[in-house]
């Protein structure tokens, strides 16, 4: 059973996937397990969202950059997945 909160996030992800391209506050990543790189992306998205006067920025894992198609993510021992 999907809760109201789950429904909200599913809807949000679908809206973000329909964006025509990545923006300063939206990044798609199909797969990345490098903690340093993830931290840099989070910092950059946060800063860019603030500069664009947006309340939030988004970094979506499991979404291909060009097609915005959901794929599978194979995590590793870092706890991603």
Tab-separated table of N, CA, C and O in Angstrom:
chain	number	residue	atom	x	y	z
A	1	UNK	N	0.838	-1.185	0.000
A	1	UNK	CA	0.000	0.000	0.000
A	1	UNK	C	0.884	1.249	0.000
A	1	UNK	O	1.809	1.373	0.782
A	2	UNK	N	0.603	2.150	-0.899
A	2	UNK	CA	1.378	3.385	-1.018
A	2	UNK	C	0.762	4.448	-0.117
A	2	UNK	O	-0.447	4.695	-0.162
A	3	UNK	N	1.600	5.074	0.692
A	3	UNK	CA	1.133	6.135	1.577
A	3	UNK	C	1.103	7.465	0.828
A	3	UNK	O	1.642	7.582	-0.284
A	4	UNK	N	0.523	8.469	1.443
A	4	UNK	CA	0.485	9.798	0.838
A	4	UNK	C	1.877	10.359	0.605
A	4	UNK	O	2.144	10.989	-0.412
A	5	UNK	N	2.792	10.098	1.538
A	5	UNK	CA	4.164	10.591	1.385
A	5	UNK	C	4.865	9.874	0.233
A	5	UNK	O	5.561	10.504	-0.560
A	6	UNK	N	4.686	8.573	0.120
A	6	UNK	CA	5.290	7.828	-0.990
A	6	UNK	C	4.733	8.307	-2.315
A	6	UNK	O	5.472	8.464	-3.284
A	7	UNK	N	3.446	8.547	-2.357
A	7	UNK	CA	2.796	9.041	-3.570
A	7	UNK	C	3.382	10.397	-3.975
A	7	UNK	O	3.630	10.657	-5.151
A	8	UNK	N	3.634	11.255	-2.989
A	8	UNK	CA	4.234	12.564	-3.259
A	8	UNK	C	5.599	12.395	-3.922
A	8	UNK	O	5.900	13.042	-4.931
A	9	UNK	N	6.450	11.526	-3.363
A	9	UNK	CA	7.796	11.349	-3.907
A	9	UNK	C	7.779	10.683	-5.279
A	9	UNK	O	8.571	11.042	-6.158
A	10	UNK	N	6.899	9.744	-5.485
A	10	UNK	CA	6.771	9.122	-6.804
A	10	UNK	C	6.379	10.178	-7.829
A	10	UNK	O	6.955	10.259	-8.915
A	11	UNK	N	5.416	11.010	-7.487
A	11	UNK	CA	4.967	12.080	-8.381
A	11	UNK	C	6.096	13.085	-8.641
A	11	UNK	O	6.298	13.529	-9.775
A	12	UNK	N	6.832	13.437	-7.610
A	12	UNK	CA	7.952	14.376	-7.750
A	12	UNK	C	9.003	13.821	-8.703
A	12	UNK	O	9.463	14.524	-9.612
A	13	UNK	N	9.367	12.570	-8.532
A	13	UNK	CA	10.372	11.963	-9.403
A	13	UNK	C	9.888	11.931	-10.845
A	13	UNK	O	10.642	12.244	-11.775
A	14	UNK	N	8.641	11.596	-11.048
A	14	UNK	CA	8.100	11.576	-12.413
A	14	UNK	C	8.119	12.977	-13.028
A	14	UNK	O	8.453	13.141	-14.201
A	15	UNK	N	7.786	14.010	-12.246
A	15	UNK	CA	7.841	15.390	-12.768
A	15	UNK	C	9.275	15.780	-13.117
A	15	UNK	O	9.525	16.400	-14.150
A	16	UNK	N	10.215	15.425	-12.276
A	16	UNK	CA	11.619	15.757	-12.532
A	16	UNK	C	12.147	15.003	-13.747
A	16	UNK	O	12.939	15.547	-14.513
A	17	UNK	N	11.714	13.773	-13.950
A	17	UNK	CA	12.135	13.002	-15.129
A	17	UNK	C	11.611	13.625	-16.416
A	17	UNK	O	12.203	13.451	-17.477
A	18	UNK	N	10.491	14.335	-16.342
A	18	UNK	CA	9.919	14.958	-17.544
A	18	UNK	C	10.603	16.273	-17.909
A	18	UNK	O	10.310	16.844	-18.962
A	19	UNK	N	11.502	16.739	-17.070
A	19	UNK	CA	12.228	17.964	-17.416
A	19	UNK	C	13.003	17.697	-18.703
A	19	UNK	O	13.547	16.603	-18.889
A	20	UNK	N	13.088	18.679	-19.610
A	20	UNK	CA	13.761	18.444	-20.887
A	20	UNK	C	15.263	18.201	-20.762
A	20	UNK	O	15.862	17.553	-21.614
A	21	UNK	N	15.874	18.692	-19.696
A	21	UNK	CA	17.320	18.535	-19.520
A	21	UNK	C	17.672	18.800	-18.057
A	21	UNK	O	16.868	19.343	-17.299
A	22	UNK	N	18.888	18.444	-17.702
A	22	UNK	CA	19.374	18.781	-16.372
A	22	UNK	C	19.455	20.305	-16.252
A	22	UNK	O	19.578	21.012	-17.249
A	23	UNK	N	19.390	20.781	-15.039
A	23	UNK	CA	19.498	22.219	-14.780
A	23	UNK	C	20.567	22.443	-13.714
A	23	UNK	O	21.205	21.488	-13.264
A	24	UNK	N	20.724	23.664	-13.283
A	24	UNK	CA	21.667	23.972	-12.213
A	24	UNK	C	21.262	23.291	-10.915
A	24	UNK	O	22.088	23.027	-10.057
A	25	UNK	N	19.989	23.017	-10.746
A	25	UNK	CA	19.468	22.449	-9.498
A	25	UNK	C	18.945	21.016	-9.654
A	25	UNK	O	18.389	20.451	-8.713
A	26	UNK	N	19.159	20.404	-10.824
A	26	UNK	CA	18.694	19.045	-11.076
A	26	UNK	C	19.749	18.259	-11.839
A	26	UNK	O	20.186	18.686	-12.910
A	27	UNK	N	20.176	17.132	-11.273
A	27	UNK	CA	21.159	16.247	-11.915
A	27	UNK	C	20.605	14.832	-11.930
A	27	UNK	O	19.991	14.383	-10.964
A	28	UNK	N	20.853	14.121	-13.012
A	28	UNK	CA	20.527	12.704	-13.120
A	28	UNK	C	21.829	11.915	-13.068
A	28	UNK	O	22.805	12.289	-13.711
A	29	UNK	N	21.834	10.835	-12.332
A	29	UNK	CA	23.005	9.959	-12.259
A	29	UNK	C	22.527	8.526	-12.410
A	29	UNK	O	21.644	8.077	-11.683
A	30	UNK	N	23.122	7.813	-13.350
A	30	UNK	CA	22.710	6.425	-13.538
A	30	UNK	C	23.406	5.506	-12.546
A	30	UNK	O	22.847	4.496	-12.140
A	31	UNK	N	24.607	5.858	-12.123
A	31	UNK	CA	25.327	5.007	-11.193
A	31	UNK	C	26.570	5.745	-10.715
A	31	UNK	O	27.331	6.247	-11.524
A	32	UNK	N	26.770	5.802	-9.412
A	32	UNK	CA	27.960	6.440	-8.858
A	32	UNK	C	28.096	5.981	-7.404
A	32	UNK	O	27.167	6.140	-6.626
A	33	UNK	N	29.238	5.442	-7.052
A	33	UNK	CA	29.462	4.998	-5.676
A	33	UNK	C	30.648	5.688	-5.016
A	33	UNK	O	31.048	5.306	-3.925
A	34	UNK	N	31.207	6.700	-5.659
A	34	UNK	CA	32.364	7.404	-5.117
A	34	UNK	C	31.902	8.450	-4.094
A	34	UNK	O	31.319	9.471	-4.474
A	35	UNK	N	32.154	8.218	-2.799
A	35	UNK	CA	31.670	9.156	-1.774
A	35	UNK	C	32.146	10.592	-1.979
A	35	UNK	O	31.390	11.536	-1.744
A	36	UNK	N	33.387	10.777	-2.414
A	36	UNK	CA	33.914	12.129	-2.658
A	36	UNK	C	33.109	12.831	-3.748
A	36	UNK	O	32.703	13.984	-3.604
A	37	UNK	N	32.862	12.115	-4.856
A	37	UNK	CA	32.109	12.686	-5.972
A	37	UNK	C	30.664	12.977	-5.560
A	37	UNK	O	30.113	14.030	-5.902
A	38	UNK	N	30.052	12.080	-4.813
A	38	UNK	CA	28.677	12.279	-4.353
A	38	UNK	C	28.595	13.535	-3.486
A	38	UNK	O	27.699	14.354	-3.647
A	39	UNK	N	29.555	13.687	-2.584
A	39	UNK	CA	29.581	14.878	-1.727
A	39	UNK	C	29.731	16.155	-2.539
A	39	UNK	O	29.072	17.167	-2.250
A	40	UNK	N	30.579	16.125	-3.557
A	40	UNK	CA	30.760	17.302	-4.408
A	40	UNK	C	29.485	17.629	-5.174
A	40	UNK	O	29.122	18.794	-5.313
A	41	UNK	N	28.800	16.594	-5.677
A	41	UNK	CA	27.531	16.824	-6.379
A	41	UNK	C	26.488	17.431	-5.449
A	41	UNK	O	25.786	18.373	-5.821
A	42	UNK	N	26.382	16.891	-4.253
A	42	UNK	CA	25.397	17.408	-3.296
A	42	UNK	C	25.686	18.872	-2.975
A	42	UNK	O	24.777	19.707	-2.958
A	43	UNK	N	26.944	19.188	-2.738
A	43	UNK	CA	27.319	20.574	-2.449
A	43	UNK	C	27.008	21.492	-3.632
A	43	UNK	O	26.445	22.581	-3.462
A	44	UNK	N	27.361	21.053	-4.841
A	44	UNK	CA	27.128	21.873	-6.036
A	44	UNK	C	25.633	22.089	-6.283
A	44	UNK	O	25.205	23.211	-6.582
A	45	UNK	N	24.846	21.037	-6.147
A	45	UNK	CA	23.397	21.155	-6.356
A	45	UNK	C	22.791	22.092	-5.322
A	45	UNK	O	21.955	22.945	-5.636
A	46	UNK	N	23.225	21.956	-4.076
A	46	UNK	CA	22.716	22.820	-3.002
A	46	UNK	C	23.040	24.285	-3.266
A	46	UNK	O	22.176	25.163	-3.162
A	47	UNK	N	24.289	24.549	-3.620
A	47	UNK	CA	24.702	25.927	-3.906
A	47	UNK	C	23.967	26.492	-5.120
A	47	UNK	O	23.523	27.643	-5.116
A	48	UNK	N	23.845	25.687	-6.154
A	48	UNK	CA	23.169	26.147	-7.374
A	48	UNK	C	21.698	26.425	-7.124
A	48	UNK	O	21.145	27.409	-7.629
A	49	UNK	N	21.055	25.568	-6.349
A	49	UNK	CA	19.641	25.791	-6.021
A	49	UNK	C	19.486	27.111	-5.270
A	49	UNK	O	18.570	27.896	-5.562
A	50	UNK	N	20.370	27.371	-4.336
A	50	UNK	CA	20.305	28.634	-3.580
A	50	UNK	C	20.499	29.833	-4.501
A	50	UNK	O	19.773	30.837	-4.391
A	51	UNK	N	21.462	29.748	-5.410
A	51	UNK	CA	21.699	30.854	-6.344
A	51	UNK	C	20.509	31.091	-7.268
A	51	UNK	O	20.248	32.227	-7.673
A	52	UNK	N	19.793	30.008	-7.588
A	52	UNK	CA	18.612	30.111	-8.449
A	52	UNK	C	17.348	30.449	-7.645
A	52	UNK	O	16.247	30.462	-8.189
A	53	UNK	N	17.534	30.685	-6.350
A	53	UNK	CA	16.430	30.999	-5.435
A	53	UNK	C	15.373	29.887	-5.402
A	53	UNK	O	14.184	30.138	-5.324
A	54	UNK	N	15.860	28.673	-5.461
A	54	UNK	CA	14.992	27.496	-5.353
A	54	UNK	C	15.145	26.935	-3.951
A	54	UNK	O	16.232	26.938	-3.385
A	55	UNK	N	14.055	26.453	-3.416
A	55	UNK	CA	14.078	25.903	-2.064
A	55	UNK	C	14.880	24.609	-1.989
A	55	UNK	O	15.499	24.303	-0.968
A	56	UNK	N	14.879	23.836	-3.085
A	56	UNK	CA	15.536	22.531	-3.085
A	56	UNK	C	16.257	22.289	-4.404
A	56	UNK	O	15.898	22.847	-5.426
A	57	UNK	N	17.244	21.425	-4.332
A	57	UNK	CA	17.894	20.904	-5.517
A	57	UNK	C	17.731	19.394	-5.502
A	57	UNK	O	17.446	18.812	-4.455
A	58	UNK	N	17.914	18.771	-6.646
A	58	UNK	CA	17.665	17.334	-6.741
A	58	UNK	C	18.790	16.625	-7.463
A	58	UNK	O	19.285	17.092	-8.481
A	59	UNK	N	19.163	15.485	-6.919
A	59	UNK	CA	20.143	14.602	-7.508
A	59	UNK	C	19.479	13.231	-7.548
A	59	UNK	O	19.265	12.606	-6.513
A	60	UNK	N	19.095	12.785	-8.737
A	60	UNK	CA	18.338	11.544	-8.883
A	60	UNK	C	19.235	10.415	-9.354
A	60	UNK	O	19.835	10.501	-10.422
A	61	UNK	N	19.327	9.364	-8.545
A	61	UNK	CA	20.101	8.189	-8.909
A	61	UNK	C	19.228	7.211	-9.667
A	61	UNK	O	18.035	7.090	-9.415
A	62	UNK	N	19.862	6.495	-10.606
A	62	UNK	CA	19.155	5.474	-11.373
A	62	UNK	C	18.435	6.034	-12.574
A	62	UNK	O	17.617	5.367	-13.184
A	63	UNK	N	18.743	7.279	-12.949
A	63	UNK	CA	18.116	7.937	-14.100
A	63	UNK	C	19.221	8.312	-15.081
A	63	UNK	O	20.170	9.008	-14.723
A	64	UNK	N	19.101	7.879	-16.319
A	64	UNK	CA	20.105	8.197	-17.334
A	64	UNK	C	20.036	9.674	-17.715
A	64	UNK	O	18.955	10.234	-17.845
A	65	UNK	N	21.201	10.303	-17.882
A	65	UNK	CA	21.284	11.736	-18.207
A	65	UNK	C	20.485	12.117	-19.453
A	65	UNK	O	19.758	13.092	-19.452
A	66	UNK	N	20.664	11.373	-20.514
A	66	UNK	CA	20.091	11.794	-21.796
A	66	UNK	C	18.674	11.296	-22.035
A	66	UNK	O	17.871	11.995	-22.631
A	67	UNK	N	18.367	10.094	-21.556
A	67	UNK	CA	17.049	9.522	-21.847
A	67	UNK	C	16.055	9.682	-20.713
A	67	UNK	O	14.861	9.541	-20.924
A	68	UNK	N	16.556	9.948	-19.514
A	68	UNK	CA	15.746	10.063	-18.305
A	68	UNK	C	14.996	8.768	-18.006
A	68	UNK	O	13.958	8.773	-17.374
A	69	UNK	N	15.544	7.671	-18.488
A	69	UNK	CA	14.944	6.358	-18.264
A	69	UNK	C	15.502	5.778	-16.977
A	69	UNK	O	16.700	5.865	-16.716
A	70	UNK	N	14.609	5.179	-16.203
A	70	UNK	CA	15.030	4.532	-14.972
A	70	UNK	C	15.803	3.275	-15.321
A	70	UNK	O	15.437	2.532	-16.210
A	71	UNK	N	16.880	3.060	-14.606
A	71	UNK	CA	17.655	1.842	-14.777
A	71	UNK	C	17.855	1.195	-13.427
A	71	UNK	O	17.371	1.685	-12.414
A	72	UNK	N	18.553	0.108	-13.421
A	72	UNK	CA	18.827	-0.524	-12.137
A	72	UNK	C	20.153	-0.009	-11.617
A	72	UNK	O	21.052	0.316	-12.364
A	73	UNK	N	20.255	0.039	-10.325
A	73	UNK	CA	21.461	0.511	-9.672
A	73	UNK	C	22.052	-0.653	-8.889
A	73	UNK	O	21.358	-1.274	-8.103
A	74	UNK	N	23.280	-0.973	-9.131
A	74	UNK	CA	23.900	-2.049	-8.357
A	74	UNK	C	24.815	-1.404	-7.327
A	74	UNK	O	25.825	-0.815	-7.680
A	75	UNK	N	24.414	-1.478	-6.089
A	75	UNK	CA	25.175	-0.853	-5.019
A	75	UNK	C	26.383	-1.675	-4.641
A	75	UNK	O	26.642	-2.744	-5.159
A	76	UNK	N	27.161	-1.147	-3.708
A	76	UNK	CA	28.327	-1.857	-3.231
A	76	UNK	C	28.370	-1.786	-1.717
A	76	UNK	O	27.396	-1.421	-1.070
A	77	UNK	N	29.510	-2.055	-1.151
A	77	UNK	CA	29.636	-2.118	0.306
A	77	UNK	C	29.499	-0.768	0.984
A	77	UNK	O	29.463	-0.698	2.200
A	78	UNK	N	29.431	0.325	0.243
A	78	UNK	CA	29.265	1.640	0.839
A	78	UNK	C	27.819	1.892	1.276
A	78	UNK	O	27.506	2.934	1.814
A	79	UNK	N	26.933	0.976	1.002
A	79	UNK	CA	25.549	1.120	1.439
A	79	UNK	C	24.640	1.750	0.421
A	79	UNK	O	23.499	2.039	0.717
A	80	UNK	N	25.104	1.982	-0.788
A	80	UNK	CA	24.260	2.538	-1.818
A	80	UNK	C	23.582	1.388	-2.539
A	80	UNK	O	24.200	0.379	-2.828
A	81	UNK	N	22.319	1.554	-2.871
A	81	UNK	CA	21.692	0.496	-3.646
A	81	UNK	C	20.298	0.180	-3.238
A	81	UNK	O	19.717	0.634	-2.341
